[in-house]
Amino acid sequence: MAVPDHLFVPMQKRAGHTEAIVRPQLTFWRQARIRLFKNKLALLGLIFIAALAALSVFGPWLTDQSYAKQNLLNGNQPPSAEHWFGTDELGRDVFARILFGSRISLAVGIVAALIDFLIGVVYGGIAGYFGGRVDNVMMRIVDILYGIPYLLIVILLMVVMGPGLFTIIVALTATGWIGMARIVRGQVLQLASSEYVLAARTLGAGPWSIIRRHLLPNAFGVIIVQVTFSVPSAIFAEAFLSFLGLGIQPPLASWGTMANDALPTILSGYWWRLFFPAFFISLTMLAFNLLGDGLQNTFNPKQRR
């Protein structure tokens, strides 16, 4: 069946319409955010971390108990409406001590990760960009430091500086930046031969300008993933050292010290004293690892469309 010509109306062309972008452009960070929010496990880990951070800051207003207040008459009480997580042998509220311990764990994890980030990025960026003899000398120093057990460093620092939160942070960051430095060095070595780096050199850009404006921003995805994995490692290390008695000292509360104090009472049936510190240590590490896996998939070039 023939279609009449009067049904066809030619489209009017307007200036600029031919070059109009119908679909809005997505920036790199917006695409990364969309991919991250599609990862349910990573989003769940992020929500838990945010909730834990909020509890560590505003938690004291949720309970009228104090983490250091002792009441021997209420020693080793099971969880109840008055003491949500029970009490320890000195009658101190376990819930209040868990909240206070979250402050120490998150503070140690975040501060140690940031220091590792700063030292590792600078050290690895310099070694990877200059290469040659500079890279060889700097990496041999890294190999020597990597062979020193951090537990030995902690013990030496405890003798020199005394036990405490600052000593733990110094001990964890003394060799903790090595992994970050190696990752940054590998990324910089891979990106140093790229065309835009050669163009920047041709245009007269200096080494520090190339590292700051071209190399590190393109390696930022891998760097932020490594930072995310460094936080749970530092949290577990602090809990482990406190469990051994080398970390936070009483009356301050730490998840590791709480687990250490509760260990001899397990056979007495006071299960809540070990369960809640171990539960929060495990859940916090799981949340950071899930978030790290999500960020790794987010910044993976093979996942981009």
mmCIF file of C-alpha atoms in Angstrom:
data_model
loop_
_atom_site.group_PDB
_atom_site.id
_atom_site.type_symbol
_atom_site.label_atom_id
_atom_site.label_comp_id
_atom_site.label_asym_id
_atom_site.label_seq_id
_atom_site.Cartn_x
_atom_site.Cartn_y
_atom_site.Cartn_z
ATOM 1 C CA MET A 1 0.000 0.000 0.000
ATOM 2 C CA ALA A 2 1.443 3.341 -1.044
ATOM 3 C CA VAL A 3 1.856 6.034 1.602
ATOM 4 C CA PRO A 4 0.756 9.541 0.532
ATOM 5 C CA ASP A 5 3.510 12.106 0.273
ATOM 6 C CA HIS A 6 1.651 14.670 2.417
ATOM 7 C CA LEU A 7 2.180 12.439 5.493
ATOM 8 C CA PHE A 8 5.919 13.011 5.335
ATOM 9 C CA VAL A 9 7.014 16.295 6.913
ATOM 10 C CA PRO A 10 10.698 17.199 6.591
ATOM 11 C CA MET A 11 12.445 17.837 9.913
ATOM 12 C CA GLN A 12 13.559 21.395 10.478
ATOM 13 C CA LYS A 13 17.241 21.678 11.280
ATOM 14 C CA ARG A 14 18.223 24.123 13.960
ATOM 15 C CA ALA A 15 21.652 25.523 14.603
ATOM 16 C CA GLY A 16 23.542 23.607 17.271
ATOM 17 C CA HIS A 17 21.115 20.674 17.474
ATOM 18 C CA THR A 18 23.333 18.413 15.413
ATOM 19 C CA GLU A 19 26.125 18.655 17.993
ATOM 20 C CA ALA A 20 23.917 18.472 21.082
ATOM 21 C CA ILE A 21 24.728 15.721 23.556
ATOM 22 C CA VAL A 22 21.553 13.827 24.348
ATOM 23 C CA ARG A 23 22.969 11.729 27.183
ATOM 24 C CA PRO A 24 24.629 13.652 30.041
ATOM 25 C CA GLN A 25 28.315 12.990 30.446
ATOM 26 C CA LEU A 26 29.451 11.093 33.533
ATOM 27 C CA THR A 27 32.685 12.056 35.179
ATOM 28 C CA PHE A 28 35.124 9.425 36.407
ATOM 29 C CA TRP A 29 34.179 9.919 40.059
ATOM 30 C CA ARG A 30 30.466 9.853 39.325
ATOM 31 C CA GLN A 31 30.842 6.586 37.440
ATOM 32 C CA ALA A 32 32.884 5.192 40.347
ATOM 33 C CA ARG A 33 30.189 6.230 42.806
ATOM 34 C CA ILE A 34 27.473 4.584 40.734
ATOM 35 C CA ARG A 35 29.426 1.323 40.478
ATOM 36 C CA LEU A 36 30.181 1.369 44.210
ATOM 37 C CA PHE A 37 26.529 1.874 45.161
ATOM 38 C CA LYS A 38 25.552 -1.058 42.936
ATOM 39 C CA ASN A 39 27.804 -3.317 45.020
ATOM 40 C CA LYS A 40 25.489 -4.274 47.888
ATOM 41 C CA LEU A 41 28.176 -5.817 50.088
ATOM 42 C CA ALA A 42 30.481 -2.813 49.757
ATOM 43 C CA LEU A 43 27.580 -0.477 50.477
ATOM 44 C CA LEU A 44 26.681 -2.552 53.543
ATOM 45 C CA GLY A 45 30.256 -2.317 54.782
ATOM 46 C CA LEU A 46 30.273 1.446 54.235
ATOM 47 C CA ILE A 47 27.017 1.833 56.182
ATOM 48 C CA PHE A 48 28.378 -0.208 59.090
ATOM 49 C CA ILE A 49 31.601 1.831 59.192
ATOM 50 C CA ALA A 50 29.644 5.088 59.164
ATOM 51 C CA ALA A 51 27.333 3.809 61.913
ATOM 52 C CA LEU A 52 30.291 2.667 64.018
ATOM 53 C CA ALA A 53 31.990 6.038 63.597
ATOM 54 C CA ALA A 54 28.783 7.805 64.649
ATOM 55 C CA LEU A 55 28.450 5.529 67.697
ATOM 56 C CA SER A 56 32.045 6.154 68.713
ATOM 57 C CA VAL A 57 31.404 9.911 68.679
ATOM 58 C CA PHE A 58 27.843 10.143 70.009
ATOM 59 C CA GLY A 59 27.740 6.837 71.903
ATOM 60 C CA PRO A 60 28.235 8.299 75.406
ATOM 61 C CA TRP A 61 24.869 10.044 75.047
ATOM 62 C CA LEU A 62 23.149 6.695 74.454
ATOM 63 C CA THR A 63 23.955 5.336 77.899
ATOM 64 C CA ASP A 64 24.342 6.801 81.366
ATOM 65 C CA GLN A 65 27.128 4.322 82.164
ATOM 66 C CA SER A 66 30.829 5.166 82.157
ATOM 67 C CA TYR A 67 33.556 3.016 80.676
ATOM 68 C CA ALA A 68 35.774 3.539 83.758
ATOM 69 C CA LYS A 69 33.202 3.625 86.570
ATOM 70 C CA GLN A 70 33.647 0.661 88.912
ATOM 71 C CA ASN A 71 30.987 -1.021 91.026
ATOM 72 C CA LEU A 72 32.173 -4.268 92.564
ATOM 73 C CA LEU A 73 28.627 -5.178 93.626
ATOM 74 C CA ASN A 74 27.630 -5.433 89.933
ATOM 75 C CA GLY A 75 30.632 -7.476 88.853
ATOM 76 C CA ASN A 76 30.157 -9.992 85.991
ATOM 77 C CA GLN A 77 26.475 -9.258 85.492
ATOM 78 C CA PRO A 78 24.928 -10.768 82.309
ATOM 79 C CA PRO A 79 23.343 -8.532 79.637
ATOM 80 C CA SER A 80 20.214 -6.811 80.924
ATOM 81 C CA ALA A 81 18.094 -3.695 80.422
ATOM 82 C CA GLU A 82 20.466 -1.718 82.649
ATOM 83 C CA HIS A 83 23.701 -3.105 81.216
ATOM 84 C CA TRP A 84 23.055 -3.990 77.558
ATOM 85 C CA PHE A 85 26.282 -5.973 77.130
ATOM 86 C CA GLY A 86 26.727 -6.956 80.772
ATOM 87 C CA THR A 87 29.556 -5.945 83.098
ATOM 88 C CA ASP A 88 33.121 -7.067 83.780
ATOM 89 C CA GLU A 89 34.681 -8.234 87.045
ATOM 90 C CA LEU A 90 34.949 -4.638 88.315
ATOM 91 C CA GLY A 91 31.345 -3.822 87.512
ATOM 92 C CA ARG A 92 32.213 -1.622 84.529
ATOM 93 C CA ASP A 93 29.634 -1.482 81.753
ATOM 94 C CA VAL A 94 30.799 -3.524 78.744
ATOM 95 C CA PHE A 95 28.659 -1.537 76.281
ATOM 96 C CA ALA A 96 30.241 1.759 77.353
ATOM 97 C CA ARG A 97 33.698 0.206 77.087
ATOM 98 C CA ILE A 98 32.893 -1.149 73.623
ATOM 99 C CA LEU A 99 31.925 2.350 72.492
ATOM 100 C CA PHE A 100 35.095 3.834 73.945
ATOM 101 C CA GLY A 101 37.161 1.047 72.425
ATOM 102 C CA SER A 102 35.712 1.831 68.995
ATOM 103 C CA ARG A 103 37.202 5.318 69.270
ATOM 104 C CA ILE A 104 40.661 3.891 69.881
ATOM 105 C CA SER A 105 40.378 1.224 67.177
ATOM 106 C CA LEU A 106 39.104 3.616 64.511
ATOM 107 C CA ALA A 107 41.598 6.305 65.517
ATOM 108 C CA VAL A 108 44.526 3.888 65.317
ATOM 109 C CA GLY A 109 43.334 2.418 62.012
ATOM 110 C CA ILE A 110 42.638 5.728 60.272
ATOM 111 C CA VAL A 111 45.707 7.598 61.553
ATOM 112 C CA ALA A 112 48.047 4.699 60.760
ATOM 113 C CA ALA A 113 46.543 4.347 57.264
ATOM 114 C CA LEU A 114 46.928 8.090 56.577
ATOM 115 C CA ILE A 115 50.562 8.097 57.704
ATOM 116 C CA ASP A 116 51.268 5.014 55.588
ATOM 117 C CA PHE A 117 49.569 6.791 52.695
ATOM 118 C CA LEU A 118 51.682 9.946 52.991
ATOM 119 C CA ILE A 119 55.034 8.204 53.436
ATOM 120 C CA GLY A 120 54.342 5.406 50.947
ATOM 121 C CA VAL A 121 53.083 7.694 48.167
ATOM 122 C CA VAL A 122 56.057 10.061 48.414
ATOM 123 C CA TYR A 123 58.638 7.290 48.748
ATOM 124 C CA GLY A 124 57.179 5.032 46.060
ATOM 125 C CA GLY A 125 56.540 7.931 43.685
ATOM 126 C CA ILE A 126 60.149 9.102 43.873
ATOM 127 C CA ALA A 127 61.556 5.586 43.453
ATOM 128 C CA GLY A 128 59.290 4.752 40.524
ATOM 129 C CA TYR A 129 59.771 8.004 38.608
ATOM 130 C CA PHE A 130 63.544 8.390 38.826
ATOM 131 C CA GLY A 131 64.311 4.667 38.546
ATOM 132 C CA GLY A 132 67.831 3.428 37.988
ATOM 133 C CA ARG A 133 70.241 3.764 40.872
ATOM 134 C CA VAL A 134 67.806 5.850 42.932
ATOM 135 C CA ASP A 135 65.144 3.154 42.673
ATOM 136 C CA ASN A 136 67.660 0.388 43.432
ATOM 137 C CA VAL A 137 68.935 2.061 46.618
ATOM 138 C CA MET A 138 65.466 3.001 47.870
ATOM 139 C CA MET A 139 64.056 -0.475 47.274
ATOM 140 C CA ARG A 140 66.970 -2.132 49.073
ATOM 141 C CA ILE A 141 66.175 0.022 52.100
ATOM 142 C CA VAL A 142 62.584 -1.188 51.834
ATOM 143 C CA ASP A 143 63.746 -4.814 51.705
ATOM 144 C CA ILE A 144 65.806 -4.345 54.866
ATOM 145 C CA LEU A 145 62.912 -2.741 56.752
ATOM 146 C CA TYR A 146 60.523 -5.420 55.509
ATOM 147 C CA GLY A 147 62.686 -8.101 57.121
ATOM 148 C CA ILE A 148 62.324 -6.547 60.612
ATOM 149 C CA PRO A 149 59.319 -8.004 62.522
ATOM 150 C CA TYR A 150 57.005 -5.226 63.647
ATOM 151 C CA LEU A 151 56.491 -6.991 66.984
ATOM 152 C CA LEU A 152 60.191 -6.487 67.706
ATOM 153 C CA ILE A 153 59.823 -2.816 66.831
ATOM 154 C CA VAL A 154 56.858 -2.530 69.181
ATOM 155 C CA ILE A 155 58.796 -4.069 72.067
ATOM 156 C CA LEU A 156 61.752 -1.752 71.500
ATOM 157 C CA LEU A 157 59.483 1.281 71.330
ATOM 158 C CA MET A 158 57.679 0.183 74.492
ATOM 159 C CA VAL A 159 61.017 0.157 76.297
ATOM 160 C CA VAL A 160 62.074 3.540 74.945
ATOM 161 C CA MET A 161 58.775 5.438 74.806
ATOM 162 C CA GLY A 162 56.561 3.503 77.199
ATOM 163 C CA PRO A 163 53.214 1.838 76.388
ATOM 164 C CA GLY A 164 50.411 3.958 75.019
ATOM 165 C CA LEU A 165 48.353 4.941 72.006
ATOM 166 C CA PHE A 166 51.068 7.113 70.454
ATOM 167 C CA THR A 167 53.610 4.304 70.745
ATOM 168 C CA ILE A 168 51.277 1.889 68.940
ATOM 169 C CA ILE A 169 50.748 4.323 66.075
ATOM 170 C CA VAL A 170 54.496 4.915 65.734
ATOM 171 C CA ALA A 171 55.169 1.171 65.799
ATOM 172 C CA LEU A 172 52.518 0.378 63.186
ATOM 173 C CA THR A 173 53.684 3.122 60.820
ATOM 174 C CA ALA A 174 57.407 2.433 61.239
ATOM 175 C CA THR A 175 57.203 -0.321 58.616
ATOM 176 C CA GLY A 176 53.520 -0.192 57.623
ATOM 177 C CA TRP A 177 54.157 2.194 54.732
ATOM 178 C CA ILE A 178 56.290 -0.362 52.887
ATOM 179 C CA GLY A 179 53.340 -2.034 51.155
ATOM 180 C CA MET A 180 52.000 1.312 49.986
ATOM 181 C CA ALA A 181 55.430 2.344 48.687
ATOM 182 C CA ARG A 182 55.780 -0.848 46.638
ATOM 183 C CA ILE A 183 52.324 -0.474 45.088
ATOM 184 C CA VAL A 184 52.873 3.194 44.212
ATOM 185 C CA ARG A 185 56.288 2.414 42.759
ATOM 186 C CA GLY A 186 54.830 -0.285 40.514
ATOM 187 C CA GLN A 187 52.063 2.009 39.288
ATOM 188 C CA VAL A 188 54.454 4.885 38.631
ATOM 189 C CA LEU A 189 56.848 2.614 36.722
ATOM 190 C CA GLN A 190 53.936 1.492 34.557
ATOM 191 C CA LEU A 191 52.645 5.026 33.922
ATOM 192 C CA ALA A 192 56.016 6.745 33.489
ATOM 193 C CA SER A 193 56.300 5.595 29.865
ATOM 194 C CA SER A 194 52.824 6.824 28.894
ATOM 195 C CA GLU A 195 52.337 9.305 26.074
ATOM 196 C CA TYR A 196 50.976 12.106 28.253
ATOM 197 C CA VAL A 197 54.018 11.854 30.543
ATOM 198 C CA LEU A 198 56.346 12.093 27.540
ATOM 199 C CA ALA A 199 54.345 15.074 26.283
ATOM 200 C CA ALA A 200 54.621 16.777 29.669
ATOM 201 C CA ARG A 201 58.383 16.272 29.656
ATOM 202 C CA THR A 202 58.595 17.673 26.143
ATOM 203 C CA LEU A 203 56.682 20.767 27.219
ATOM 204 C CA GLY A 204 59.181 21.336 30.024
ATOM 205 C CA ALA A 205 57.314 20.012 33.071
ATOM 206 C CA GLY A 206 59.549 19.165 36.018
ATOM 207 C CA PRO A 207 59.686 15.814 37.813
ATOM 208 C CA TRP A 208 57.638 16.948 40.816
ATOM 209 C CA SER A 209 54.999 18.480 38.575
ATOM 210 C CA ILE A 210 54.695 15.265 36.536
ATOM 211 C CA ILE A 211 54.447 13.123 39.670
ATOM 212 C CA ARG A 212 51.888 15.410 41.295
ATOM 213 C CA ARG A 213 49.705 16.233 38.286
ATOM 214 C CA HIS A 214 49.968 13.162 36.044
ATOM 215 C CA LEU A 215 51.282 10.028 37.752
ATOM 216 C CA LEU A 216 49.688 10.032 41.209
ATOM 217 C CA PRO A 217 46.173 11.058 40.045
ATOM 218 C CA ASN A 218 46.127 8.175 37.551
ATOM 219 C CA ALA A 219 47.270 5.740 40.255
ATOM 220 C CA PHE A 220 44.852 7.127 42.838
ATOM 221 C CA GLY A 221 42.352 4.303 42.382
ATOM 222 C CA VAL A 222 44.859 1.638 43.399
ATOM 223 C CA ILE A 223 46.159 3.861 46.201
ATOM 224 C CA ILE A 224 42.746 4.415 47.785
ATOM 225 C CA VAL A 225 42.055 0.676 47.689
ATOM 226 C CA GLN A 226 45.334 0.001 49.495
ATOM 227 C CA VAL A 227 44.446 2.628 52.113
ATOM 228 C CA THR A 228 41.104 0.905 52.681
ATOM 229 C CA PHE A 229 42.837 -2.424 53.283
ATOM 230 C CA SER A 230 45.415 -0.796 55.587
ATOM 231 C CA VAL A 231 42.763 0.332 58.071
ATOM 232 C CA PRO A 232 41.562 -3.159 59.156
ATOM 233 C CA SER A 233 45.160 -4.372 59.303
ATOM 234 C CA ALA A 234 46.013 -1.578 61.730
ATOM 235 C CA ILE A 235 42.849 -2.223 63.771
ATOM 236 C CA PHE A 236 43.690 -5.914 64.117
ATOM 237 C CA ALA A 237 47.324 -5.124 64.955
ATOM 238 C CA GLU A 238 46.230 -2.741 67.733
ATOM 239 C CA ALA A 239 43.807 -5.324 69.116
ATOM 240 C CA PHE A 240 46.497 -8.018 68.957
ATOM 241 C CA LEU A 241 49.075 -5.864 70.744
ATOM 242 C CA SER A 242 46.543 -4.835 73.384
ATOM 243 C CA PHE A 243 45.615 -8.494 73.798
ATOM 244 C CA LEU A 244 49.285 -9.252 74.517
ATOM 245 C CA GLY A 245 49.438 -6.413 77.021
ATOM 246 C CA LEU A 246 51.651 -4.229 74.804
ATOM 247 C CA GLY A 247 48.979 -1.743 73.802
ATOM 248 C CA ILE A 248 46.439 0.404 75.585
ATOM 249 C CA GLN A 249 46.864 0.376 79.348
ATOM 250 C CA PRO A 250 44.085 0.483 81.987
ATOM 251 C CA PRO A 251 41.857 2.262 82.776
ATOM 252 C CA LEU A 252 41.520 3.021 79.048
ATOM 253 C CA ALA A 253 39.363 0.548 77.162
ATOM 254 C CA SER A 254 40.329 -1.219 73.951
ATOM 255 C CA TRP A 255 38.728 -4.173 72.213
ATOM 256 C CA GLY A 256 42.005 -6.045 72.543
ATOM 257 C CA THR A 257 42.422 -5.332 76.260
ATOM 258 C CA MET A 258 38.786 -6.298 76.879
ATOM 259 C CA ALA A 259 39.336 -9.627 75.137
ATOM 260 C CA ASN A 260 42.524 -10.186 77.123
ATOM 261 C CA ASP A 261 40.755 -9.470 80.426
ATOM 262 C CA ALA A 262 37.848 -11.744 79.488
ATOM 263 C CA LEU A 263 39.884 -14.744 78.375
ATOM 264 C CA PRO A 264 40.475 -16.228 81.874
ATOM 265 C CA THR A 265 36.749 -15.952 82.707
ATOM 266 C CA ILE A 266 35.419 -18.026 79.795
ATOM 267 C CA LEU A 267 35.357 -21.237 81.819
ATOM 268 C CA SER A 268 33.351 -19.416 84.489
ATOM 269 C CA GLY A 269 30.498 -18.835 82.048
ATOM 270 C CA TYR A 270 30.979 -15.092 81.499
ATOM 271 C CA TRP A 271 30.742 -15.467 77.728
ATOM 272 C CA TRP A 272 29.579 -11.903 77.027
ATOM 273 C CA ARG A 273 32.880 -10.426 78.123
ATOM 274 C CA LEU A 274 34.768 -12.056 75.242
ATOM 275 C CA PHE A 275 31.932 -12.322 72.742
ATOM 276 C CA PHE A 276 31.208 -8.620 72.244
ATOM 277 C CA PRO A 277 34.831 -7.389 71.802
ATOM 278 C CA ALA A 278 35.610 -10.257 69.432
ATOM 279 C CA PHE A 279 32.343 -9.678 67.567
ATOM 280 C CA PHE A 280 33.052 -6.004 66.940
ATOM 281 C CA ILE A 281 36.667 -6.655 65.948
ATOM 282 C CA SER A 282 35.549 -9.262 63.406
ATOM 283 C CA LEU A 283 32.631 -7.215 62.088
ATOM 284 C CA THR A 284 34.727 -4.061 61.685
ATOM 285 C CA MET A 285 37.460 -5.882 59.801
ATOM 286 C CA LEU A 286 34.844 -7.577 57.609
ATOM 287 C CA ALA A 287 33.204 -4.223 56.810
ATOM 288 C CA PHE A 288 36.499 -2.625 55.765
ATOM 289 C CA ASN A 289 37.457 -5.661 53.670
ATOM 290 C CA LEU A 290 34.073 -5.619 51.906
ATOM 291 C CA LEU A 291 34.474 -1.922 51.224
ATOM 292 C CA GLY A 292 38.002 -2.509 49.953
ATOM 293 C CA ASP A 293 36.828 -5.260 47.592
ATOM 294 C CA GLY A 294 34.079 -2.968 46.336
ATOM 295 C CA LEU A 295 36.522 -0.131 45.701
ATOM 296 C CA GLN A 296 38.880 -2.534 43.954
ATOM 297 C CA ASN A 297 36.111 -3.542 41.549
ATOM 298 C CA THR A 298 35.046 0.091 41.187
ATOM 299 C CA PHE A 299 38.470 1.345 40.121
ATOM 300 C CA ASN A 300 39.285 -1.718 38.017
ATOM 301 C CA PRO A 301 39.590 -0.564 34.387
ATOM 302 C CA LYS A 302 38.024 -3.818 33.173
ATOM 303 C CA GLN A 303 34.825 -2.920 35.049
ATOM 304 C CA ARG A 304 34.412 0.444 33.340
ATOM 305 C CA ARG A 305 31.946 0.865 30.523
#
